[in-house]
Coordinates of C-alpha atoms in Angstrom, one line a residue:
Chain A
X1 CA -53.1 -27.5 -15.9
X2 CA -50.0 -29.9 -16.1
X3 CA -47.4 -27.3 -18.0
X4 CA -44.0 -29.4 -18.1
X5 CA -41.4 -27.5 -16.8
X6 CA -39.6 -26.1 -19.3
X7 CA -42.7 -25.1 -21.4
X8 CA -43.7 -23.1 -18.1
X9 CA -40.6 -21.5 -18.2
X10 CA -40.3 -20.6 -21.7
X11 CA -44.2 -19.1 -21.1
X12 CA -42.9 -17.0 -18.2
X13 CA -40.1 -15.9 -20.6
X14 CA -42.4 -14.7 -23.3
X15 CA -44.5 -12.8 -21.0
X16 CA -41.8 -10.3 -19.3
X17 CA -40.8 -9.8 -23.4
X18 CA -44.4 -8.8 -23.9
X19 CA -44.6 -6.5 -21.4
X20 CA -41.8 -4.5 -21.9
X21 CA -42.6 -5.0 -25.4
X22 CA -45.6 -2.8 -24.7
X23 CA -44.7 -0.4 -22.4
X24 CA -41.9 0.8 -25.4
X25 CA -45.2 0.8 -27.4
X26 CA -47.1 3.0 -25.1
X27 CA -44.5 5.3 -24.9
X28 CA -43.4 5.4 -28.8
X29 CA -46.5 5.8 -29.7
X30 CA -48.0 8.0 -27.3
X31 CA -44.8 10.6 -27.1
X32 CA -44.5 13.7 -29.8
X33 CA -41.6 12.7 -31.6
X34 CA -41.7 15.8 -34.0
X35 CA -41.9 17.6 -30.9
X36 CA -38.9 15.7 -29.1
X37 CA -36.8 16.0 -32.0
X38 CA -37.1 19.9 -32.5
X39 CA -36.9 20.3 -29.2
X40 CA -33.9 17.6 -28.0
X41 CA -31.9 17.0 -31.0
X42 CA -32.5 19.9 -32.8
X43 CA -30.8 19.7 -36.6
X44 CA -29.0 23.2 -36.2
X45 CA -27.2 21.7 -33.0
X46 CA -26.6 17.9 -33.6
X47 CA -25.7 18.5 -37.5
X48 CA -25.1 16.5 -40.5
X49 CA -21.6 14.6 -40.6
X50 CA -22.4 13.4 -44.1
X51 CA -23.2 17.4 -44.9
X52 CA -19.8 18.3 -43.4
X53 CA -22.4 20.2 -40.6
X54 CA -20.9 20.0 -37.4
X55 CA -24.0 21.8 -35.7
X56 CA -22.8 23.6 -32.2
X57 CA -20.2 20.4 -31.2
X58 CA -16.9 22.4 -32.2
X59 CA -17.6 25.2 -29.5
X60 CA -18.9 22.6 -26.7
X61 CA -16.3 20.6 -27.2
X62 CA -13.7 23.8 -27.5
X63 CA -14.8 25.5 -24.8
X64 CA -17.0 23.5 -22.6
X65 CA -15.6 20.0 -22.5
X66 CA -11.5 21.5 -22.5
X67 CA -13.0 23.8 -19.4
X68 CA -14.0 20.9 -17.2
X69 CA -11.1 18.4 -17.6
X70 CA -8.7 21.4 -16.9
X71 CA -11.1 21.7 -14.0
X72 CA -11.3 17.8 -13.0
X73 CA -7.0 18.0 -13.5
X74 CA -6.5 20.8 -11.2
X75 CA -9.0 19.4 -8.1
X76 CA -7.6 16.4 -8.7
X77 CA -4.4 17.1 -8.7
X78 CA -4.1 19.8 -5.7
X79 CA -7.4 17.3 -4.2
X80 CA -4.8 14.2 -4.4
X81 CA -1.7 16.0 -2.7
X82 CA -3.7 17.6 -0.2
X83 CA -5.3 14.0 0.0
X84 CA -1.9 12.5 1.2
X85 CA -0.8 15.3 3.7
X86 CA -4.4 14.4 5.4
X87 CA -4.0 10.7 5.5
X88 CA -0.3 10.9 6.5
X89 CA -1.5 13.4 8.7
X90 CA -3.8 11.2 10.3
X91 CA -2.1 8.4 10.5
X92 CA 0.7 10.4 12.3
X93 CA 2.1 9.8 16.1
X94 CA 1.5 13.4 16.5
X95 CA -1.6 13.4 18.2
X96 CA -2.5 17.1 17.1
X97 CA -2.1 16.2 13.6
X98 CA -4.1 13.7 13.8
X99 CA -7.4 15.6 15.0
X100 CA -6.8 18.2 12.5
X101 CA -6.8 16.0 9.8
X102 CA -9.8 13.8 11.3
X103 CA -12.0 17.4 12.0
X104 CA -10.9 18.7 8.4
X105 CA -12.0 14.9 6.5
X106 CA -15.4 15.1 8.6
X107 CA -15.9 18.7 7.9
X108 CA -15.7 18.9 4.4
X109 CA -17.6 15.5 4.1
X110 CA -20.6 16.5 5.7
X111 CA -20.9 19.9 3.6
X112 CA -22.7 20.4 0.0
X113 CA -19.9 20.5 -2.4
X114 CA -22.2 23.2 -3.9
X115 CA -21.9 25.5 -0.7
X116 CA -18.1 25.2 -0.4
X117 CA -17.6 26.3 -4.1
X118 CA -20.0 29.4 -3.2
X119 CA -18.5 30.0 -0.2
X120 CA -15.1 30.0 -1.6
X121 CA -15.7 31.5 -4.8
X122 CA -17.0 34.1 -2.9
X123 CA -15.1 34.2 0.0
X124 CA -11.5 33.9 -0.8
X125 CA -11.5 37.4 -2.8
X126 CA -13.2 38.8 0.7
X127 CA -11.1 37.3 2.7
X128 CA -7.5 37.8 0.9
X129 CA -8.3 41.6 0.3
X130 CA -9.7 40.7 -3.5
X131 CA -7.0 38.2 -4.3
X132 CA -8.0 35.2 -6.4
X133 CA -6.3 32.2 -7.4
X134 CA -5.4 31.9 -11.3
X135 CA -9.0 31.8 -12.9
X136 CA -10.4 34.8 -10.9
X137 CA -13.7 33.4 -9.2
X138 CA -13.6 30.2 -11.3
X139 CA -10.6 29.7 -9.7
X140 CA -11.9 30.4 -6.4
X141 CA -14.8 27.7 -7.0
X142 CA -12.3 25.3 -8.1
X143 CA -10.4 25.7 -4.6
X144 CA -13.5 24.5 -3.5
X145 CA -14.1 21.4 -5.1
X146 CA -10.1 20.8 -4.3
X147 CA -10.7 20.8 -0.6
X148 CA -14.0 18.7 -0.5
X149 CA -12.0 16.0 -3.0
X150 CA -8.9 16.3 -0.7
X151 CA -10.9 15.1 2.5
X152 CA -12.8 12.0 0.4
X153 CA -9.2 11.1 -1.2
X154 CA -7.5 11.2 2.5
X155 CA -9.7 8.6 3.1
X156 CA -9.2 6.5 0.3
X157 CA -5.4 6.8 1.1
X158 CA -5.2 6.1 4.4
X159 CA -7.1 2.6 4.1
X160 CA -4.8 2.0 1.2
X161 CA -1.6 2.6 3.3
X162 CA -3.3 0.9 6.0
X163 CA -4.0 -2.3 3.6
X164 CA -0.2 -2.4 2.8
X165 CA 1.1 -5.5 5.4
X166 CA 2.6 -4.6 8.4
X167 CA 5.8 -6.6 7.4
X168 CA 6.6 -4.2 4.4
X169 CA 7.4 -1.8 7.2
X170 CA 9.4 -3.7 9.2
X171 CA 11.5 -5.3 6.3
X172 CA 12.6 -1.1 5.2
X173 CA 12.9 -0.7 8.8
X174 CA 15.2 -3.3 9.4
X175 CA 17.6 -2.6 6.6
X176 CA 18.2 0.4 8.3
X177 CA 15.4 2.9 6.2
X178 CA 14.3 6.3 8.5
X179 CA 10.5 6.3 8.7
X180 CA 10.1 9.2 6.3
X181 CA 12.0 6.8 3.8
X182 CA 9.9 3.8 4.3
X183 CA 7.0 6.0 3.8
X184 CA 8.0 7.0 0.6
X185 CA 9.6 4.3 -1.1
X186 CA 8.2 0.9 0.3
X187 CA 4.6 2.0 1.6
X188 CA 3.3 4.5 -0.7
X189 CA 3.7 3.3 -4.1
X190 CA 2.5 -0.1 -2.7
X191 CA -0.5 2.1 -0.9
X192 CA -1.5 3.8 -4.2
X193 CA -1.3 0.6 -6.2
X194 CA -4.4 -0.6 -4.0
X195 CA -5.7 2.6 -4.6
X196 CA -5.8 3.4 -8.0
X197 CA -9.5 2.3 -8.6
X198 CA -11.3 4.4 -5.7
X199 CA -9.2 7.3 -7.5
X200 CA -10.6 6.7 -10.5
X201 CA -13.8 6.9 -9.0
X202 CA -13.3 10.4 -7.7
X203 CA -12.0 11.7 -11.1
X204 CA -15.3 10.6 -12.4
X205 CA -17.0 12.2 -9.4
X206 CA -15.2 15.3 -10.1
X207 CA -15.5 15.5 -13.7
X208 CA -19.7 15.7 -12.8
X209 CA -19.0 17.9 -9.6
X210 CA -17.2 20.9 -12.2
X211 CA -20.7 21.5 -13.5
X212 CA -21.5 22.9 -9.7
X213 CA -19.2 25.5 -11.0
X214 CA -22.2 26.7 -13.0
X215 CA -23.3 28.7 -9.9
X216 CA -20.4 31.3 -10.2
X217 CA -20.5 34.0 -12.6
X218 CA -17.9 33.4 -15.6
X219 CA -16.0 34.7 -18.8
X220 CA -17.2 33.1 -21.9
X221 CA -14.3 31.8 -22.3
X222 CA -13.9 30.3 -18.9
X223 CA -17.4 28.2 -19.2
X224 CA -17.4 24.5 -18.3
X225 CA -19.8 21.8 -20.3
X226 CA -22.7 22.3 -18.5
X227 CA -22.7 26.3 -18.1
X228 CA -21.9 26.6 -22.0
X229 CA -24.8 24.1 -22.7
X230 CA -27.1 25.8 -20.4
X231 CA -25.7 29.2 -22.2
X232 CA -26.6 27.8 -25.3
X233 CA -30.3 27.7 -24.9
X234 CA -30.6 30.9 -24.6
X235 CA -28.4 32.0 -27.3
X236 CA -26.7 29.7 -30.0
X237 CA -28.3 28.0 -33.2
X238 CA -30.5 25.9 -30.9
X239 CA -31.5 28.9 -28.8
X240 CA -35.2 28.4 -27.2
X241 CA -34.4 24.3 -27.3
X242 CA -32.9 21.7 -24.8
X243 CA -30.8 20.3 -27.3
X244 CA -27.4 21.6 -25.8
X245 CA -28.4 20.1 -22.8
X246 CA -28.7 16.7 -24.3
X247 CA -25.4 17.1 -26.2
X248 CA -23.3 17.7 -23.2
X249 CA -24.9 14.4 -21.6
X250 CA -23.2 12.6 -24.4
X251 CA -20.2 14.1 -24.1
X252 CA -19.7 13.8 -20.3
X253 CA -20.8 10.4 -20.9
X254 CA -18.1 9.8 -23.6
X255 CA -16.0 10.6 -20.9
X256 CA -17.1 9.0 -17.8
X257 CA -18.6 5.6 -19.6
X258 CA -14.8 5.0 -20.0
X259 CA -13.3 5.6 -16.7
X260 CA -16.0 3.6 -14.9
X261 CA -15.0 0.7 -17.0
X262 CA -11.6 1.1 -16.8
X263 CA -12.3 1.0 -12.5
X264 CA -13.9 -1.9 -12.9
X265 CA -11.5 -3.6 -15.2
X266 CA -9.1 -2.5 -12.6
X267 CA -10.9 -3.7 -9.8
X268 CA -11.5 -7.3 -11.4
X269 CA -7.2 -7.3 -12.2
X270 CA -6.6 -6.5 -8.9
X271 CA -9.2 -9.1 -7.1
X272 CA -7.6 -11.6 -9.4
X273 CA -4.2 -10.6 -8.6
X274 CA -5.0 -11.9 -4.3
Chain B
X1 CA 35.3 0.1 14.9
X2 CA 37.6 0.3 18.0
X3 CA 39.0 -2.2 19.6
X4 CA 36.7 -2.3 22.8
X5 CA 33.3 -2.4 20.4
X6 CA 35.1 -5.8 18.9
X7 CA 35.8 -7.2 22.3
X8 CA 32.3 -6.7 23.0
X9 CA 30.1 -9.5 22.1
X10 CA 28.0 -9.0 19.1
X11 CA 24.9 -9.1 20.9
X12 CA 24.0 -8.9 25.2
X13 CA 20.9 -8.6 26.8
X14 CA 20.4 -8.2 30.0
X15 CA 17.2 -8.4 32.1
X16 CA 14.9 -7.5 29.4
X17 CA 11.2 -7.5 30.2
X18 CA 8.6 -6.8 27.3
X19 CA 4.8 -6.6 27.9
X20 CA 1.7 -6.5 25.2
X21 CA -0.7 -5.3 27.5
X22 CA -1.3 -6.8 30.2
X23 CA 0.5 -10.1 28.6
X24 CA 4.2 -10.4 30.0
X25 CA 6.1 -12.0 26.9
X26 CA 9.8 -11.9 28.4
X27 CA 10.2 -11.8 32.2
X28 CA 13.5 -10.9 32.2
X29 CA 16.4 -12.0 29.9
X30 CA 19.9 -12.4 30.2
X31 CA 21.5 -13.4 27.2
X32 CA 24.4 -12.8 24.9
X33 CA 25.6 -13.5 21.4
X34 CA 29.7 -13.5 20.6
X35 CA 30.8 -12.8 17.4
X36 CA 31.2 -15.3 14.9
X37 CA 28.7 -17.6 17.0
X38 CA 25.1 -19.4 15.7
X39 CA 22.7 -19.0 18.2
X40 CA 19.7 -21.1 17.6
X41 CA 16.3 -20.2 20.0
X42 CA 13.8 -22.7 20.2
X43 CA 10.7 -23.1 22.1
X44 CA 6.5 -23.5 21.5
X45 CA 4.5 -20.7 20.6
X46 CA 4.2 -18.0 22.5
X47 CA 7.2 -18.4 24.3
X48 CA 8.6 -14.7 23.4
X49 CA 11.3 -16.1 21.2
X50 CA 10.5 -13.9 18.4
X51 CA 9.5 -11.0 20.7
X52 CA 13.2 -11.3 22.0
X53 CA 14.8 -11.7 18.3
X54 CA 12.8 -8.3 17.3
X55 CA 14.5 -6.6 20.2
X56 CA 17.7 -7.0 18.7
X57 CA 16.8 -4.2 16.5
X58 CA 14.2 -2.5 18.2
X59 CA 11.0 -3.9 15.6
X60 CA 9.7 -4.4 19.1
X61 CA 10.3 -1.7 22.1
X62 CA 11.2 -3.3 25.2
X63 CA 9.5 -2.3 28.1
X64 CA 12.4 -2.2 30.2
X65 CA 16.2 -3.6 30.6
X66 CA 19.4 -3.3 28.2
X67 CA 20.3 -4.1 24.7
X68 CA 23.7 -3.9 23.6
X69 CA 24.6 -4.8 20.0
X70 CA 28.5 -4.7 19.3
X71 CA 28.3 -2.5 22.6
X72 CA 26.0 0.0 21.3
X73 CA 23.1 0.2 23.5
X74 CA 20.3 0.7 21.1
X75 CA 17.7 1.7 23.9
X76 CA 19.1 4.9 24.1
X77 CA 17.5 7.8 22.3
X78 CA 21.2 9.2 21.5
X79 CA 21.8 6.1 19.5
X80 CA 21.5 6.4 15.6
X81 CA 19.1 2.9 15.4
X82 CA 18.6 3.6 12.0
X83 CA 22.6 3.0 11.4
X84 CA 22.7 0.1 14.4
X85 CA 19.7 -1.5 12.0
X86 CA 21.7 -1.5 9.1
X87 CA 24.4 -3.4 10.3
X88 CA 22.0 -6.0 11.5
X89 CA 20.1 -8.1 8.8
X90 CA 16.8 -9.5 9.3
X91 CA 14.7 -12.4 7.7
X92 CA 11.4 -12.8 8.3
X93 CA 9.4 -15.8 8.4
X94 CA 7.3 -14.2 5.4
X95 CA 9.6 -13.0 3.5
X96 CA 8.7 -9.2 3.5
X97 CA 10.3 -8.7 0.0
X98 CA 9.1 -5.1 -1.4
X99 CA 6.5 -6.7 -3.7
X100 CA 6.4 -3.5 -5.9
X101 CA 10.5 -3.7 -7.4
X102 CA 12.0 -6.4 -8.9
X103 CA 15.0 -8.5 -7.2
X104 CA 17.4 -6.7 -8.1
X105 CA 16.4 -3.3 -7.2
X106 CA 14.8 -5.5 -3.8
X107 CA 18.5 -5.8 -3.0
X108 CA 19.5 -2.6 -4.0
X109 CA 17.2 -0.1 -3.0
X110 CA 18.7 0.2 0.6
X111 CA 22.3 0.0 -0.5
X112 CA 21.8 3.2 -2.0
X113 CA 19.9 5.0 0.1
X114 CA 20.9 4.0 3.3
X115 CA 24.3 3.0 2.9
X116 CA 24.9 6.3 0.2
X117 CA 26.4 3.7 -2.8
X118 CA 26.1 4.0 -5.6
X119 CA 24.0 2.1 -8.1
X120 CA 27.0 0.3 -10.3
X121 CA 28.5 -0.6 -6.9
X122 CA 25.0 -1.6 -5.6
X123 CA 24.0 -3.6 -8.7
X124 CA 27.7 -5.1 -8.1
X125 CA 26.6 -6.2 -4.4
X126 CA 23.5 -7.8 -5.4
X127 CA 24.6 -9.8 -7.9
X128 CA 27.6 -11.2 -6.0
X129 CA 24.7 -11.9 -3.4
X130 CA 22.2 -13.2 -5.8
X131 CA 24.9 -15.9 -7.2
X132 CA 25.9 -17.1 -3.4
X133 CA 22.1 -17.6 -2.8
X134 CA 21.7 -19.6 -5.7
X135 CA 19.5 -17.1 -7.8
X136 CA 22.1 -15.5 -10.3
X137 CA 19.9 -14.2 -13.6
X138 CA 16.5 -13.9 -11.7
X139 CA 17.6 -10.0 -11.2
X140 CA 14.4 -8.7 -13.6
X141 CA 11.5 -11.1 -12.0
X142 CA 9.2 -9.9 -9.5
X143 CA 8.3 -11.6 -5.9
X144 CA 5.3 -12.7 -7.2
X145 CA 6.5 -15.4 -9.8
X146 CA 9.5 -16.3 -6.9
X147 CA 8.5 -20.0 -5.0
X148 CA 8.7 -19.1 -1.5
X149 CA 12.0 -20.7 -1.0
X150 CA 13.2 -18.3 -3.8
X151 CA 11.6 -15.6 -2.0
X152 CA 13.4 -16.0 1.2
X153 CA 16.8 -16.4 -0.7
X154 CA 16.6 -13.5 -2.2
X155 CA 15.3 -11.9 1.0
X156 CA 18.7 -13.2 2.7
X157 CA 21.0 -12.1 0.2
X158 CA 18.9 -8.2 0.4
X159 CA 19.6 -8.6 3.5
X160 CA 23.5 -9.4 3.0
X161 CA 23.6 -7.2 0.5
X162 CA 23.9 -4.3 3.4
X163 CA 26.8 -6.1 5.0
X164 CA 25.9 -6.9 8.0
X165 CA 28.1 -8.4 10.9
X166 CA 25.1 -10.3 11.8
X167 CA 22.4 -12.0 11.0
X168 CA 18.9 -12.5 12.3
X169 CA 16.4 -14.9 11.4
X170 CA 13.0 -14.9 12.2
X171 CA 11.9 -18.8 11.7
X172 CA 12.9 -18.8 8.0
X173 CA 11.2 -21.4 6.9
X174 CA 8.2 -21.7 9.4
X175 CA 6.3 -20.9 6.0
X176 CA 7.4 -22.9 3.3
X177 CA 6.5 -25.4 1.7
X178 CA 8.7 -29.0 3.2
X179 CA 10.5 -29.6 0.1
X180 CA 11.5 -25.5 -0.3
X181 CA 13.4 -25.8 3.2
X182 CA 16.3 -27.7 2.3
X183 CA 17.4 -24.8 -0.1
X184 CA 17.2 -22.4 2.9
X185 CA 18.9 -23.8 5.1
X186 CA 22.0 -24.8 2.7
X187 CA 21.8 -21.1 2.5
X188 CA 22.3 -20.4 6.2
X189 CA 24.7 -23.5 6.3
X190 CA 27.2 -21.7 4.1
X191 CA 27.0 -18.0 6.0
X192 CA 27.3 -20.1 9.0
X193 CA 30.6 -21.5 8.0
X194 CA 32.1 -18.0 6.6
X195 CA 31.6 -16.9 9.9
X196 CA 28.6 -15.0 10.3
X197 CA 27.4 -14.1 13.7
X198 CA 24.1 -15.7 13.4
X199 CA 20.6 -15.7 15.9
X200 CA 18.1 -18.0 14.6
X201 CA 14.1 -18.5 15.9
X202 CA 13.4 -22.1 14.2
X203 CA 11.3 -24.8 15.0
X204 CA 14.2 -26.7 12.8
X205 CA 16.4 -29.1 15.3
X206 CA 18.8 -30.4 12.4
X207 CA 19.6 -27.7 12.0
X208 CA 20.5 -26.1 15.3
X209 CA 22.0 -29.7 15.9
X210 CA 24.2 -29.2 12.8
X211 CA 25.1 -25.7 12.6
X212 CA 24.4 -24.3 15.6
X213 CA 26.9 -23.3 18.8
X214 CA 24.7 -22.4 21.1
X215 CA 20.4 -23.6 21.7
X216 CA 18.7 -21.7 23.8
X217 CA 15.2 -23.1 25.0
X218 CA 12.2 -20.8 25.9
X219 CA 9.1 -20.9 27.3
X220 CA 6.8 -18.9 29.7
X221 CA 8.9 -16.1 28.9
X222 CA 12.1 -16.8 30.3
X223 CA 15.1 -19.1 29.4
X224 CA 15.0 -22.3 30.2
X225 CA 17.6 -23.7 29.2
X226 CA 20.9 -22.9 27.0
X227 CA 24.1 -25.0 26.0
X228 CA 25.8 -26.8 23.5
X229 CA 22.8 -28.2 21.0
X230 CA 24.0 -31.2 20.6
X231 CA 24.0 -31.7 24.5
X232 CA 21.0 -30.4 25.4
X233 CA 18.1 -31.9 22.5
X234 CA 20.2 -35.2 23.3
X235 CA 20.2 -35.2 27.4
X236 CA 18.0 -31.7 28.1
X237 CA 18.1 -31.4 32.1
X238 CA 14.7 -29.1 32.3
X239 CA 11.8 -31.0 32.8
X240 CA 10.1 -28.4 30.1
X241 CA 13.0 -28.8 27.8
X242 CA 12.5 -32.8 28.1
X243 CA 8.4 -31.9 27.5
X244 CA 8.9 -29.5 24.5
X245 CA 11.7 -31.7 22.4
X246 CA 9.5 -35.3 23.3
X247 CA 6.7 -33.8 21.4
X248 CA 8.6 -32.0 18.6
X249 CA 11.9 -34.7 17.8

């Protein structure tokens, strides 16, 4: 069979749309969709905008979404200071400060996040005679992701300070700048600049790693998204459903879709900027 | 400064050695700079010539020998090298301008918080700096949209703008493009004339014929050869001198 070229191509073409076309028949038309729609996106949850229903969004959003950025802020914050200590730390003539921050990076990278928020939210009121940080055992837990995000965010910083040229250095050197200066106002500003997109990355990983928080016991008010959605089918207007759980995918989404773009936008600025 | 610091020349080595490794860049140099004098270092690659110029102010640690600069010796530990660096300026062939501040706050940022001035006086500095290196009104523009010759000017008047008694230069314009050189060098040509102790690594022999008091030639680590410029790229006397300035006049 002679096929010219482009008809062969065009043939190939319609066949991969055909396929697809019917696997999303298979599945529409073999799935329950009464079924998946009481059970996913159930009315009494999701709501009626045009009704002026807003379902069980207020107290997700309220509660459950606030919860986990003041989460994500705090790790990342304390996770981002911490971060720079290390990577100075590392990248210090001291040698002793150099294998402490080299033994704390590898530590805390090869753990479960998940273990170091148990063992911190319940090991910090055992070991500091029943103190807590601010948030009780939340708060605890939330020390926990901080030191896991410090040790990836060391990291990240030192190759950034590393990636700043030698020459910047010895330019603030030469006029006379102490090292401690140099550090602060030639190298790092320049070292975060390369930076900022990795960051960004590890806000996004920290916005999903607050729902590991879901293994510590909380107040109702103190609930992140995922514990209040997973609350929720138990007890709520869409009790005995998964629909909560569905509901705080779109919302993380709504927040990470975002950030992820923004990185990449970022990324593509700076590639274009060498 | 007391009287026996400005008798002292501004710069005097003596029998500086400095390894990488197990490469020997500078076998032992003897060498001095007086003040008010342009001291032009030639040689080919790898001769140590820049190794010997980032002695001056310690960007490279010598492995042994003496560095005096205006009589100070900055090998010392006692010595403040921070404040011996500040009297020294330093360009370097690429520039090195802080690529995250403008040019005016390039030329100020060490005025201020080395030198303790404050930022009306500062700002004062730079411009008076800026205009003598032809750049007045480019105070707000980034490195990045600077040609390189721009960039180097204003990199010589941040330097300036510490007041230095002297000047290094770290072959200027070893990476610009030809026609950007010219403006450079006029530069140097007019700090030169007001007096400025200069020491200049170039591969440019106009200029060292022009400007400079003093050539020294370099190679293998050593000096070969130092005099009047004029004297020696016209009638050198080394037979590596006569080698190095057939291949590059």
């Amino acid at each position: 069979m002679a096929l010219k070229r482009s008809t062969r191509r065009t043939l190939s073409r319609a066949v991969l749309y055909a396929v697809l076309l019917g696997v999303l028949l298979l599945v529409g038309l073999s799935a329950d969709w009464a079924t998946i729609r009481a059970n996913f996106f159930a009315p009494a949850g999701i709501g009626n905008p045009f009704t002026g229903d807003w379902g069980t969004w207020p107290d997700l959003i309220t509660v459950g979404v606030k919860n986990s950025l003041i989460y994500t802020a705090v790790a990342f914050g304390a996770g981002l200071v911490l971060g720079v200590v290390l990577a100075l730390m590392r990248l210090s003539p001291v040698a002793a400060y150099r294998w402490i921050a080299t033994a704390y990076i590898e530590f805390f990278r090869g753990l479960p996040v998940l273990l170091v928020v148990l063992v911190m939210a319940f090991g910090i009121p055992i070991a500091f005679n029943g103190w807590t940080p601010p948030g009780g055992t939340v708060g605890a837990g939330v020390v926990g992701l901080i030191l896991v995000a410090a040790a990836y965010m060391a990291e990240t910083i030192r190759a950034g300070i590393q990636a700043v040229p030698k020459g910047q250095t010895e330019a603030a050197r030469s006029l006379g700048m102490s090292a401690g200066r140099t550090t602060v106002t030639v190298v790092l500003p320049q070292a975060f600049r390369i930076v900022i997109p990795p960051l960004t990355n590890e806000f996004v990983l920290l916005i999903k790693d607050t729902a590991l928080l879901f293994v510590i016991g909380f107040a109702a008010s103190q609930r992140e998204l995922t514990t209040i959605a997973r609350d929720f089918m138990a007890s709520s207007a869409t009790a005995g459903t998964a629909t909560s759980l569905i509901q705080a995918s779109i919302l993380y989404l709504l927040i990470t879709l975002p950030l992820t773009r923004l990185v990449s936008w970022l990324e593509h600025k700076q590639q274009k900027a060498r | 400064m007391t009287t026996s610091a400005q008798a002292a020349p501004a710069i005097q080595i003596r029998d500086l050695h400095k390894s990488f490794g197990s490469n020997k860049v500078l076998k032992g140099i003897d060498f001095h700079v007086d003040n008010g004098e342009v001291v032009c270092v030639i040689g080919p690659s790898g001769s140590g010539k820049s190794t010997l110029l980032r002695c001056v102010n310690r960007l490279e640690e010598p492995d042994s020998g003496q560095i005096l600069v205006e009589g100070v010796d900055i090998i010392d530990p006692e010595t403040d090298l921070d404040a011996v660096r500040s009297r020294i300026g330093m360009v370097f062939q690429q520039f090195n301008l802080f690529p995250h501040m403008n040019v005016l706050r390039n030329l100020t940022v060490a005025q201020q918080k080395v030198k303790g001035r404050s930022k009306k006086e500062a700002v004062e500095v730079a411009r008076a700096n800026l205009e003598k290196v032809g750049l007045s009104g480019r105070e707000n523009v980034y490195p990045a949209h600077l040609s390189g010759g721009q960039q180097q000017r204003v990199a010589i008047a941040r330097a300036l703008s510490m007041d230095p008694d002297m000047m290094l230069f770290d072959e200027p314009t070893s990476a610009l493009d030809p026609e950007l050189v010219g403006d450079v060098l006029e530069v140097m040509k007019t700090l030169a004339g007001e007096g400025m102790t200069m020491m200049v690594v170039t591969h440019e022999m106009g200029f060292a014929r022009e400007v400079g008091d003093k050539l020294v030639f370099m190679d293998g680590g050593v000096i070969v050869e130092e005099g009047d410029p004029r004297e020696v790229l016209a009638n050198p006397q080394q037979e590596r001198t006569q080698a190095f300035l057939s291949k590059v006049l």
